[in-house]
Coordinates of N, CA and C in Angstrom, one line a residue:
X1 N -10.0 -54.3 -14.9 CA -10.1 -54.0 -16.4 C -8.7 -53.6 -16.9
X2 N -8.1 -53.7 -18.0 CA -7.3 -54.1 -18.6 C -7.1 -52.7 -19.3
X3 N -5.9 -52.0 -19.3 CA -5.7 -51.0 -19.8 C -5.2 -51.6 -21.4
X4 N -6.2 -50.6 -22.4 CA -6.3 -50.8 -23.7 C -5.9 -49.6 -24.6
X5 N -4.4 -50.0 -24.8 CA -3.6 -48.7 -25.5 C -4.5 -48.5 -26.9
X6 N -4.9 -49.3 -27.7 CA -5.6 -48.6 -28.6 C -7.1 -48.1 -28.8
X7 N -7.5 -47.9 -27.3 CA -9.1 -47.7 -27.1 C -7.9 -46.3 -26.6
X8 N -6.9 -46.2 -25.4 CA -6.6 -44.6 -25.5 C -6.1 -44.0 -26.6
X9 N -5.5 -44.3 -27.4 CA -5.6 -44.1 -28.4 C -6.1 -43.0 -29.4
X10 N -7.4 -43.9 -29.5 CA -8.6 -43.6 -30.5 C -9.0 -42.2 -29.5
X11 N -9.0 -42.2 -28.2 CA -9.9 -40.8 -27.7 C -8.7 -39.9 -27.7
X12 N -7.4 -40.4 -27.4 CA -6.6 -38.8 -27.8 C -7.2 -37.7 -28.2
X13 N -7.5 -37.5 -29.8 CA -8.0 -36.3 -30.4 C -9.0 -35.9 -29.5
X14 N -10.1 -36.3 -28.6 CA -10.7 -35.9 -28.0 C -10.5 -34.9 -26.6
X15 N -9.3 -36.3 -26.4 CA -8.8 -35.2 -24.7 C -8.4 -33.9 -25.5
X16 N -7.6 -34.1 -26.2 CA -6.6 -33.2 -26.7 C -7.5 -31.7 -26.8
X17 N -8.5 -31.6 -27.8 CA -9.5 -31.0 -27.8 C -10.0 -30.0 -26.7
X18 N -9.8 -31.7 -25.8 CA -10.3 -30.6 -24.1 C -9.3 -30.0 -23.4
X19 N -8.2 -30.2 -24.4 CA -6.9 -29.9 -23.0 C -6.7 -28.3 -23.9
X20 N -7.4 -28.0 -25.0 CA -7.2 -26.6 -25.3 C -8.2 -25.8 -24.9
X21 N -9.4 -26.5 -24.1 CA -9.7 -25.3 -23.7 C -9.5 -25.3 -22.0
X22 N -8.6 -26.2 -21.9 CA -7.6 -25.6 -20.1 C -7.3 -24.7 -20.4
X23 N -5.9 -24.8 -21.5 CA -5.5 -24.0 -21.7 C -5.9 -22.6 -21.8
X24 N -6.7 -22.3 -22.7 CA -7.8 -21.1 -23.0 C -8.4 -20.7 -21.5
X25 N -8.4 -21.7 -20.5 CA -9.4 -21.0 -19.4 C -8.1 -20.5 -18.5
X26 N -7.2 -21.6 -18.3 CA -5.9 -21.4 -17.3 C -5.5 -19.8 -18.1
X27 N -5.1 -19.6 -19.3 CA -4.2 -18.3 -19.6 C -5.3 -16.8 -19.5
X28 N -6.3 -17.2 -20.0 CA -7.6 -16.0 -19.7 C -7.8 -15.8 -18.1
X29 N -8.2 -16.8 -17.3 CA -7.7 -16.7 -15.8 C -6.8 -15.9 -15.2
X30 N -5.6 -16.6 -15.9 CA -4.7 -15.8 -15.7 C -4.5 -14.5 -15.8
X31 N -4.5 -14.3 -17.1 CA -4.6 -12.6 -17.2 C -5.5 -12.1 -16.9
X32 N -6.6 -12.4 -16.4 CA -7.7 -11.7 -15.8 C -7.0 -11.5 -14.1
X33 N -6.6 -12.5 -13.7 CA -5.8 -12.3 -12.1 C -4.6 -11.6 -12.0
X34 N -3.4 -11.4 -13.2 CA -2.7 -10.3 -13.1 C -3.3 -8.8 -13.3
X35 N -4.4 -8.6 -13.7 CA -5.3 -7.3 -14.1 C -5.7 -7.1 -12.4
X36 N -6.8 -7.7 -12.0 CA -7.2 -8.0 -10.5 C -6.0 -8.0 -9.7
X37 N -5.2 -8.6 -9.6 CA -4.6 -8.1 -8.5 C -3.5 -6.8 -8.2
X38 N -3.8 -6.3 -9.8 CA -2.9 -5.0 -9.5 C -3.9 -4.4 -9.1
X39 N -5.4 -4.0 -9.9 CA -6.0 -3.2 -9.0 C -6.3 -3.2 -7.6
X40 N -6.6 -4.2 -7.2 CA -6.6 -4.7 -5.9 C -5.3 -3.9 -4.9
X41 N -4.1 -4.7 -5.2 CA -3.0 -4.0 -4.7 C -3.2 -2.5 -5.1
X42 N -3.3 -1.7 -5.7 CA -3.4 -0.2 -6.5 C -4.2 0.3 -5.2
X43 N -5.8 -0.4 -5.1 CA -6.1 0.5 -4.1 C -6.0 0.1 -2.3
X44 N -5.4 -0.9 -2.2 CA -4.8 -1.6 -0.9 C -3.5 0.0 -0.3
X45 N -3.1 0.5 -1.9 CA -2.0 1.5 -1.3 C -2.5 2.6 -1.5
X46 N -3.8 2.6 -1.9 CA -4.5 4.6 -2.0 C -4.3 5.0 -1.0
X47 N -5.0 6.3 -0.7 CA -5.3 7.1 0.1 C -6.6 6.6 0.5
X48 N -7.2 6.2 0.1 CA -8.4 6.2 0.2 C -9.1 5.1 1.3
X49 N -10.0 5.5 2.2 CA -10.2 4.3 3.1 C -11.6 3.2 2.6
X50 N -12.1 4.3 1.7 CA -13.3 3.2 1.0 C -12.4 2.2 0.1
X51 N -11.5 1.9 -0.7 CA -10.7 1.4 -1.2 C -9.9 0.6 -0.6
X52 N -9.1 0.8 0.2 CA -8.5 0.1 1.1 C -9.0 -1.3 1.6
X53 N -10.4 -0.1 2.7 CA -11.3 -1.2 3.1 C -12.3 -2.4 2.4
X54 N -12.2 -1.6 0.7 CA -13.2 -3.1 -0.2 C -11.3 -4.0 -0.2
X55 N -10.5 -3.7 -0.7 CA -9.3 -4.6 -0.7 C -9.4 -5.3 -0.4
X56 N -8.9 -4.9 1.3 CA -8.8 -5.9 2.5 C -9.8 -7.3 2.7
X57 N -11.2 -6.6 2.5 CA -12.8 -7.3 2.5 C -13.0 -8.1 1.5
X58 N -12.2 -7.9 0.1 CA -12.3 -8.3 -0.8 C -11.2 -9.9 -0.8
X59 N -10.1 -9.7 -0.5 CA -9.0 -10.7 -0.3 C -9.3 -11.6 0.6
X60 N -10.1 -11.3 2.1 CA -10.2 -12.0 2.9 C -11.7 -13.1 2.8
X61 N -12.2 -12.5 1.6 CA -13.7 -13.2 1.5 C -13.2 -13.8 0.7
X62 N -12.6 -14.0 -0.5 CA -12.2 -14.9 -1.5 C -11.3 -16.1 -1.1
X63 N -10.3 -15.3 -0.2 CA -9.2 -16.7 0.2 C -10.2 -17.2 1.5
X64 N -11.3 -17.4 1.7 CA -11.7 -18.0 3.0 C -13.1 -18.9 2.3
X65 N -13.4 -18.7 1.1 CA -14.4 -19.4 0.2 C -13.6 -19.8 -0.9
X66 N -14.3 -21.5 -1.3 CA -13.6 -22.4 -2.1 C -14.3 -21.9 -3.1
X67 N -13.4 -21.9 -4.3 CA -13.8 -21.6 -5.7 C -14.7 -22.5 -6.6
X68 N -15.3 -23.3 -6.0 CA -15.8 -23.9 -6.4 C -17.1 -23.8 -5.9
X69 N -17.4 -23.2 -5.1 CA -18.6 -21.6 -4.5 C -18.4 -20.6 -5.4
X70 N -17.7 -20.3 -5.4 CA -18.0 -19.3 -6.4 C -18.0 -19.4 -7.6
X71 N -17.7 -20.3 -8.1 CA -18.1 -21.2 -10.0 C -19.2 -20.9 -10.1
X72 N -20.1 -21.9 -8.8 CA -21.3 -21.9 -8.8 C -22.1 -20.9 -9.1
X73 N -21.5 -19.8 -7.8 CA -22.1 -18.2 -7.6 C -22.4 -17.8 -9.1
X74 N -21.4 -17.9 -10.1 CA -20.8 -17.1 -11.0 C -21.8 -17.8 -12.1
X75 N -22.0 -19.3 -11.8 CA -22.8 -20.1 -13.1 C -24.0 -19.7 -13.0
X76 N -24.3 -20.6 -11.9 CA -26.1 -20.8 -11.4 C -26.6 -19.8 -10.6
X77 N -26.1 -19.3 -10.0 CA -27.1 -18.1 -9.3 C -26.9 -16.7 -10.3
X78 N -25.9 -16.5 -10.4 CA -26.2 -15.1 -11.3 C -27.1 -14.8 -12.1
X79 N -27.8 -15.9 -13.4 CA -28.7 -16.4 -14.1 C -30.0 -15.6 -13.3
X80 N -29.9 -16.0 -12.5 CA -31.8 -16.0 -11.4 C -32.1 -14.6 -11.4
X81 N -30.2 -14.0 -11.3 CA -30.8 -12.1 -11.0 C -30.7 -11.8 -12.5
X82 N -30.5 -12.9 -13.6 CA -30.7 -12.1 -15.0 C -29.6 -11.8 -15.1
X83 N -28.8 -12.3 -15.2 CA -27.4 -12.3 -16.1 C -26.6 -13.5 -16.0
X84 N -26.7 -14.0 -16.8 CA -26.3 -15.3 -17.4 C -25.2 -15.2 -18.4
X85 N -24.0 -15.6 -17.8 CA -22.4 -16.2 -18.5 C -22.6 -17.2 -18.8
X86 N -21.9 -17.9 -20.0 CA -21.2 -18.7 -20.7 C -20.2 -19.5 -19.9
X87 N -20.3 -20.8 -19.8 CA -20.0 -22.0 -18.8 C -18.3 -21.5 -18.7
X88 N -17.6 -21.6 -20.4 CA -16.3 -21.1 -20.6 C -16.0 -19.8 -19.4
X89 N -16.9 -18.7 -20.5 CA -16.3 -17.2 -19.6 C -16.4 -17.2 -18.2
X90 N -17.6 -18.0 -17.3 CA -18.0 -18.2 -16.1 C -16.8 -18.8 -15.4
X91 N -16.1 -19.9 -16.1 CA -14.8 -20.7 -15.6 C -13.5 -19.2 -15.8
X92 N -13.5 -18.0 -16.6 CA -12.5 -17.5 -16.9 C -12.5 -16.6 -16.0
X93 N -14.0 -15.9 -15.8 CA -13.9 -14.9 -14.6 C -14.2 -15.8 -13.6
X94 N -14.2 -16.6 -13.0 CA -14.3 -17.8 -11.6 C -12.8 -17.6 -10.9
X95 N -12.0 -18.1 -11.8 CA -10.3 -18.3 -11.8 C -9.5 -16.6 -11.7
X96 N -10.1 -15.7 -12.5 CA -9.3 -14.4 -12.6 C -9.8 -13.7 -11.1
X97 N -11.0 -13.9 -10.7 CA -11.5 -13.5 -9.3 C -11.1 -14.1 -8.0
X98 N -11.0 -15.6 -8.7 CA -10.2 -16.1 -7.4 C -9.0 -15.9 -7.2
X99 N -8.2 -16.1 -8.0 CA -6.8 -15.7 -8.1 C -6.0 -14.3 -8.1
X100 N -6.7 -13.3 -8.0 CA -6.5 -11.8 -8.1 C -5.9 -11.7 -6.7
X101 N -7.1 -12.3 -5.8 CA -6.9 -12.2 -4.7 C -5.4 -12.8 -3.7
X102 N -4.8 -13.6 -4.5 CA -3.3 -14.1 -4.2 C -2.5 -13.2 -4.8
X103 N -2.7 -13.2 -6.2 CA -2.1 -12.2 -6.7 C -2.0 -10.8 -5.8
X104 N -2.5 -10.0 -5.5 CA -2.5 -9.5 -5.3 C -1.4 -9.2 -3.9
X105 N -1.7 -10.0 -3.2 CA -0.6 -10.5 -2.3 C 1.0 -10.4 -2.8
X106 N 1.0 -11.0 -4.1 CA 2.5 -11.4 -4.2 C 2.7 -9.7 -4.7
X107 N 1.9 -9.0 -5.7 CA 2.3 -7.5 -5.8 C 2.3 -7.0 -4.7
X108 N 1.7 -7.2 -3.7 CA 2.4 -6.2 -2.3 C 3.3 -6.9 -1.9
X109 N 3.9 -8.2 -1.7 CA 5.2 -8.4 -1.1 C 6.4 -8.1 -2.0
X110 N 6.3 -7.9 -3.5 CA 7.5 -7.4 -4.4 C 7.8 -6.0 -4.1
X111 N 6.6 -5.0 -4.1 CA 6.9 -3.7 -4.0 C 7.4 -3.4 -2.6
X112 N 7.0 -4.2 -1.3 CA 7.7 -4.6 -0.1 C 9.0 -4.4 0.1
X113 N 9.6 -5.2 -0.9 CA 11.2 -5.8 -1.1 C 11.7 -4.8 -1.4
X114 N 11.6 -4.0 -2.3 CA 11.8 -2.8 -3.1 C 12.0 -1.7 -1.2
X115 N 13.7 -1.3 -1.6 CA 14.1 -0.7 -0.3 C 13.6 0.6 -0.5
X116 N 13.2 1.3 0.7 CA 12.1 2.6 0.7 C 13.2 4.1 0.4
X117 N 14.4 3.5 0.3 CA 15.4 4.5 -0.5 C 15.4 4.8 -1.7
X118 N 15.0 3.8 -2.4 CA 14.6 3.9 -4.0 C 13.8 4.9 -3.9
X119 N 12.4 5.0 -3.4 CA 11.5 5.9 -3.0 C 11.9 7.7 -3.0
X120 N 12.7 7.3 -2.2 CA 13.2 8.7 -1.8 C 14.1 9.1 -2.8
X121 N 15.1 8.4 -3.6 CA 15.8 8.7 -4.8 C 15.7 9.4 -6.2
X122 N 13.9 8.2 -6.2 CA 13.1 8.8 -7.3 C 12.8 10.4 -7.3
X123 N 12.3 10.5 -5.7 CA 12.1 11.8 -5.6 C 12.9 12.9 -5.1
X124 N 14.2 12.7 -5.0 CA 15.3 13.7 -5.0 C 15.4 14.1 -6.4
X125 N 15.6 13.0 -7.3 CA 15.7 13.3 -9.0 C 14.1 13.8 -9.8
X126 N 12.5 14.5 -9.0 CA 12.3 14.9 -9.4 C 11.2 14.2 -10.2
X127 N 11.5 12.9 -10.3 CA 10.8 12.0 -10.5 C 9.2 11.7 -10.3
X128 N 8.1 12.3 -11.2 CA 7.3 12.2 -10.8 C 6.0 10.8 -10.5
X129 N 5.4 10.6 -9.9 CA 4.3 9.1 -9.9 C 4.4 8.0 -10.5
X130 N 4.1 8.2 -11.7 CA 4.2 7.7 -12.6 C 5.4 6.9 -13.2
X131 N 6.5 7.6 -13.0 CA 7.5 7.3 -13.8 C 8.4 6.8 -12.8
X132 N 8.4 6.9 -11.4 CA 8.5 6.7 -10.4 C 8.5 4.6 -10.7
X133 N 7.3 4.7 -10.9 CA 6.8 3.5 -10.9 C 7.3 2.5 -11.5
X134 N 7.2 3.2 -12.5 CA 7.7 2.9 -14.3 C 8.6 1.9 -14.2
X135 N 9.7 3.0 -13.5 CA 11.0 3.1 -14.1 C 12.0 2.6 -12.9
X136 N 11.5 2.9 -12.0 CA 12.2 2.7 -10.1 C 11.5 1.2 -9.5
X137 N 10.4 1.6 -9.5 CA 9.8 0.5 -8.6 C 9.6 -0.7 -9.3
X138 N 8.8 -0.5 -10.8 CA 8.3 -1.7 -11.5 C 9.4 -3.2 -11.4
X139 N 10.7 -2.4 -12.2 CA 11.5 -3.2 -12.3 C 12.0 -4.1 -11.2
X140 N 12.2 -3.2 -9.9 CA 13.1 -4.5 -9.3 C 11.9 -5.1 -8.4
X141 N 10.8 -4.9 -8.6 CA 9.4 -5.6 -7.6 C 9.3 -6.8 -8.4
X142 N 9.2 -6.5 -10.2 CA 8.6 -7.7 -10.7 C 9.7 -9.0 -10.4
X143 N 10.7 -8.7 -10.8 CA 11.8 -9.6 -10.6 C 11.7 -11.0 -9.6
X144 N 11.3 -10.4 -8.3 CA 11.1 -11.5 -7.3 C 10.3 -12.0 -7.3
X145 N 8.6 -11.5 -8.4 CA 7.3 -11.7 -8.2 C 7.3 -13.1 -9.4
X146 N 7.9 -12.6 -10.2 CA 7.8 -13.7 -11.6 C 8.1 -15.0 -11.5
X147 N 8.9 -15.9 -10.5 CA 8.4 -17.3 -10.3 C 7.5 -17.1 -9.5
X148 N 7.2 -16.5 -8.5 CA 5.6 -16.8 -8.1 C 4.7 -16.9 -8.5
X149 N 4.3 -15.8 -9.6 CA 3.5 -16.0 -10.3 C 3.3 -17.4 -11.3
X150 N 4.7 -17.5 -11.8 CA 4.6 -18.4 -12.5 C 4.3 -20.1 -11.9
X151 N 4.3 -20.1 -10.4 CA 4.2 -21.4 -10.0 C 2.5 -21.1 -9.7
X152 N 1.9 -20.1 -9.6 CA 0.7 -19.7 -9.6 C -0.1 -20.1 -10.8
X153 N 0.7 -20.0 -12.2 CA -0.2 -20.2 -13.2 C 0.2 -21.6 -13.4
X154 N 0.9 -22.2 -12.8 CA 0.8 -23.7 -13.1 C -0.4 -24.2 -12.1
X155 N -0.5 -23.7 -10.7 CA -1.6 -24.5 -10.4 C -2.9 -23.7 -10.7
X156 N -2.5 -22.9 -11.3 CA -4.1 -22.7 -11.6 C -4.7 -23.5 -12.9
X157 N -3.5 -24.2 -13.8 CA -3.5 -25.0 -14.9 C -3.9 -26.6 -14.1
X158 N -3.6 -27.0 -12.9 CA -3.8 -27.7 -12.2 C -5.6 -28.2 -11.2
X159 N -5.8 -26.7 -11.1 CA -7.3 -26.1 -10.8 C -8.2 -26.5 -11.7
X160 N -8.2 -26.3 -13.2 CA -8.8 -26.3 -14.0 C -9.8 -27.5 -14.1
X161 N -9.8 -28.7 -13.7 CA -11.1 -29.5 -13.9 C -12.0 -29.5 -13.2
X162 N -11.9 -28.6 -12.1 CA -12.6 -28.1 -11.2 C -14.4 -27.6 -12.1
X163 N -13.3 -27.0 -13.0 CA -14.9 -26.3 -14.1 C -15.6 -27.3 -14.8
X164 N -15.4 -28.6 -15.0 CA -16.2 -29.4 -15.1 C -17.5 -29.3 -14.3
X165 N -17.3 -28.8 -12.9 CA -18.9 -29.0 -12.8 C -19.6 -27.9 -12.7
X166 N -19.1 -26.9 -13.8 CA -20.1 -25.9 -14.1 C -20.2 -26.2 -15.7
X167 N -20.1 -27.5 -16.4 CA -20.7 -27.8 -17.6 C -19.7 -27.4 -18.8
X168 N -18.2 -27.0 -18.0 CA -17.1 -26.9 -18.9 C -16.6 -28.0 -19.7
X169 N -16.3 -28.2 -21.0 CA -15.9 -29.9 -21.1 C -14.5 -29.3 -21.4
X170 N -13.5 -29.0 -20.5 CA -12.1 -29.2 -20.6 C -11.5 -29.9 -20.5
X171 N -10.0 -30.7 -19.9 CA -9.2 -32.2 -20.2 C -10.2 -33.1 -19.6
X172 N -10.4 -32.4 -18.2 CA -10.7 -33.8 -16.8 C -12.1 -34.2 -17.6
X173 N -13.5 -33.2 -18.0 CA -14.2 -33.0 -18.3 C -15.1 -33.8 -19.4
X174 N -14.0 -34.0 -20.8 CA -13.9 -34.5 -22.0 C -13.6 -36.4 -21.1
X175 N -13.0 -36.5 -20.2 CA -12.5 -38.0 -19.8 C -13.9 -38.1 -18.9
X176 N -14.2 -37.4 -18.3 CA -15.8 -37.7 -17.6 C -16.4 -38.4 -18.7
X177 N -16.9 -37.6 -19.9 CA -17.4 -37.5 -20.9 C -17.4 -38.9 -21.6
X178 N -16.4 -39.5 -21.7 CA -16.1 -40.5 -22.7 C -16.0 -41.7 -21.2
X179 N -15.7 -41.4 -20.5 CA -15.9 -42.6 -19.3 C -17.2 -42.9 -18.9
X180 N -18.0 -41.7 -18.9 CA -19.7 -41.9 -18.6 C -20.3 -42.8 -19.9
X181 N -20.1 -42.6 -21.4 CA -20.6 -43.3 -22.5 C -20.2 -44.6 -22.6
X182 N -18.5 -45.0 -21.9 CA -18.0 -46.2 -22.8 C -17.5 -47.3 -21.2
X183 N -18.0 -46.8 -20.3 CA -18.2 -47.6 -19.0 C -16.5 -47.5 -18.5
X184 N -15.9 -46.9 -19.3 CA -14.1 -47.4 -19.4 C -13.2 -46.5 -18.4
X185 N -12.8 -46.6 -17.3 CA -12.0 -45.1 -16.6 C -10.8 -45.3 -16.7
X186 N -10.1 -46.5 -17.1 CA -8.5 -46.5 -16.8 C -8.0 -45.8 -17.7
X187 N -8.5 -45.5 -18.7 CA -7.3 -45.3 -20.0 C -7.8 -43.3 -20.1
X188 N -9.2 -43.1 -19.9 CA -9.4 -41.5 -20.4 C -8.5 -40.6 -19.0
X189 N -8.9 -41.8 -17.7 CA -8.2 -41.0 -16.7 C -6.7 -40.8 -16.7
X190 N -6.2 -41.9 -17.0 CA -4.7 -42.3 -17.2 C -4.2 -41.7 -18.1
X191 N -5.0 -40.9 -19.5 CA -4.5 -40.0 -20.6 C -4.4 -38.8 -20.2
X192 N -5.7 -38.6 -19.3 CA -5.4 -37.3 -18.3 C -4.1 -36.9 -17.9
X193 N -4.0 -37.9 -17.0 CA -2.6 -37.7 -15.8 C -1.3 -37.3 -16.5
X194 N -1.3 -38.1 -17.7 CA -0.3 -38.3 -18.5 C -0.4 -36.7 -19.7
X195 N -1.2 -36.2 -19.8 CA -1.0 -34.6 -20.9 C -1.0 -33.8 -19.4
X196 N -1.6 -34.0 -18.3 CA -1.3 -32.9 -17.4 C 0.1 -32.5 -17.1
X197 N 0.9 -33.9 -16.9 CA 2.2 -34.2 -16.3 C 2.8 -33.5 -17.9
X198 N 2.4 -33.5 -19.3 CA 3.1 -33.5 -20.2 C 3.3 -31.6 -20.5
X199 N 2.2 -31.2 -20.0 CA 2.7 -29.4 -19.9 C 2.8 -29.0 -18.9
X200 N 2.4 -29.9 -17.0 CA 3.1 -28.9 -16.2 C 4.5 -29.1 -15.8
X201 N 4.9 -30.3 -16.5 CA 6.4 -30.5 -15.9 C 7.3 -29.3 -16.5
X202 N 7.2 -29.4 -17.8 CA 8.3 -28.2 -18.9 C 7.8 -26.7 -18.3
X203 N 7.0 -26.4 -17.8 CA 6.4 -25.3 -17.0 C 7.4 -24.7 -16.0
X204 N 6.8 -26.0 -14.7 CA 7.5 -26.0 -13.9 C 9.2 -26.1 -14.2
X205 N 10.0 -26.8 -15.0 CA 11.2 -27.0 -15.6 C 11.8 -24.8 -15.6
X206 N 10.6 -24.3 -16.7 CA 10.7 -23.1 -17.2 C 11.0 -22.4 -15.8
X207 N 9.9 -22.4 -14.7 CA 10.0 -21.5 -13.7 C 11.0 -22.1 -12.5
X208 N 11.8 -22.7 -12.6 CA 12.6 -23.3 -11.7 C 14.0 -22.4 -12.2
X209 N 14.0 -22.7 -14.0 CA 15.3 -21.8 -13.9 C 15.2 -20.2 -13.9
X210 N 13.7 -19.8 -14.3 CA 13.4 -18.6 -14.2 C 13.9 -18.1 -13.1
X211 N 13.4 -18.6 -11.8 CA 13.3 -18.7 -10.2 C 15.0 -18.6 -10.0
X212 N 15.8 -19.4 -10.0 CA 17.1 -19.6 -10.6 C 18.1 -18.2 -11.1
X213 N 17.8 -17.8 -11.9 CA 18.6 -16.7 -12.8 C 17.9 -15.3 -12.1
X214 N 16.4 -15.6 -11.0 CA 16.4 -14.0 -10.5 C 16.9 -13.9 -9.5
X215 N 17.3 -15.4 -9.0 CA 18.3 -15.5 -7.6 C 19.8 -15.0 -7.6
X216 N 20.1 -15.1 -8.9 CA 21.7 -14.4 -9.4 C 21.7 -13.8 -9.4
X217 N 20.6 -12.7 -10.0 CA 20.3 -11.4 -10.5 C 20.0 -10.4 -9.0

């Protein structure tokens, strides 16, 4: 079949449509996984052993099950015990849940980096918890964490058609959509490839020199 620039065309406005609510799922995801993984990390470093041990239990059950199990978990089974999400918010907390759990990872290997002198510095000056944190730790931990993360939120922008088959109609979803009606795959899938490639490249562009300038720094 014969690729037909003005049949892709005509569905642009369509993809386009769907590629805002990637977006909307990828950035809500996201900040739902920067939230989750600090608490996560937060109580990985308590005192506390009941905390510790959901952490640990919690990281190693997530990174060892496909999220695409847990979509499901999160769509179709929760419903049965009576609580029923929204295909969207189901895709937002799916992604922020799965992702916390890496996240979480890269906030314990920043604060890692962070020499245990600092530590002791903050508290020669008096420095109490908090401000400790603030002020000593935050800064030089995020530094090395921020292209990771950021190559994190590109593939989780990458992840995203995945939620198609919890009834999400985002990019991949909307080209299902119009290929199932009009018998056509070359052009909805080929518009795909081509708006994916058109916001993760400048992304990835962004976090390469981000990556870049905290290597100077």
């Amino acid at each position: 079949m014969q690729f037909d620039f003005h049949f892709a065309w005509s569905i642009l406005p369509i993809l386009l449509q769907g590629a805002v609510i990637t977006v909307i799922a990828t950035l809500g995801g996201f900040v739902g996984a920067l939230l989750g993984g600090g608490v996560l990390a937060a109580f990985h470093r308590s005192g506390s052993v009941a905390l510790k041990s959901f952490s640990i239990g919690y990281i190693y059950f997530i990174r060892n099950t496909p999220l695409l199990v847990q979509l499901y978990f999160i769509f179709y089974i929760l419903p049965t015990g009576g609580l029923t999400i929204g295909a969207l918010w189901s895709g937002i907390i799916g992604l922020s849940l799965h992702f916390s759990a890496f996240f979480s990872e890269v906030y314990r290997a920043g604060i890692a980096s962070v020499p245990r002198g600092q530590f002791e510095a903050a508290d020669s000056l008096g420095l109490h918890r908090g401000k400790t944190w603030l002020l000593v730790v935050g800064p030089q931990a995020i530094r090395p964490i921020l292209p990771v993360l950021g190559n994190y939120l590109v593939g989780m922008f990458k992840d995203t058609p995945i939620l198609s088959a919890i009834t999400v109609v985002e990019l991949f979803g909307a080209a299902q959509n119009i290929a199932g009606l009009t018998f056509r795959y070359n052009e909805p899938y080929t518009m795909v490839a081509l708006i994916f490639l058109a916001i993760s490249i400048p992304c990835s562009l962004a976090i390469r020199r981000l990556d870049t300038n905290a290597s100077k720094n």
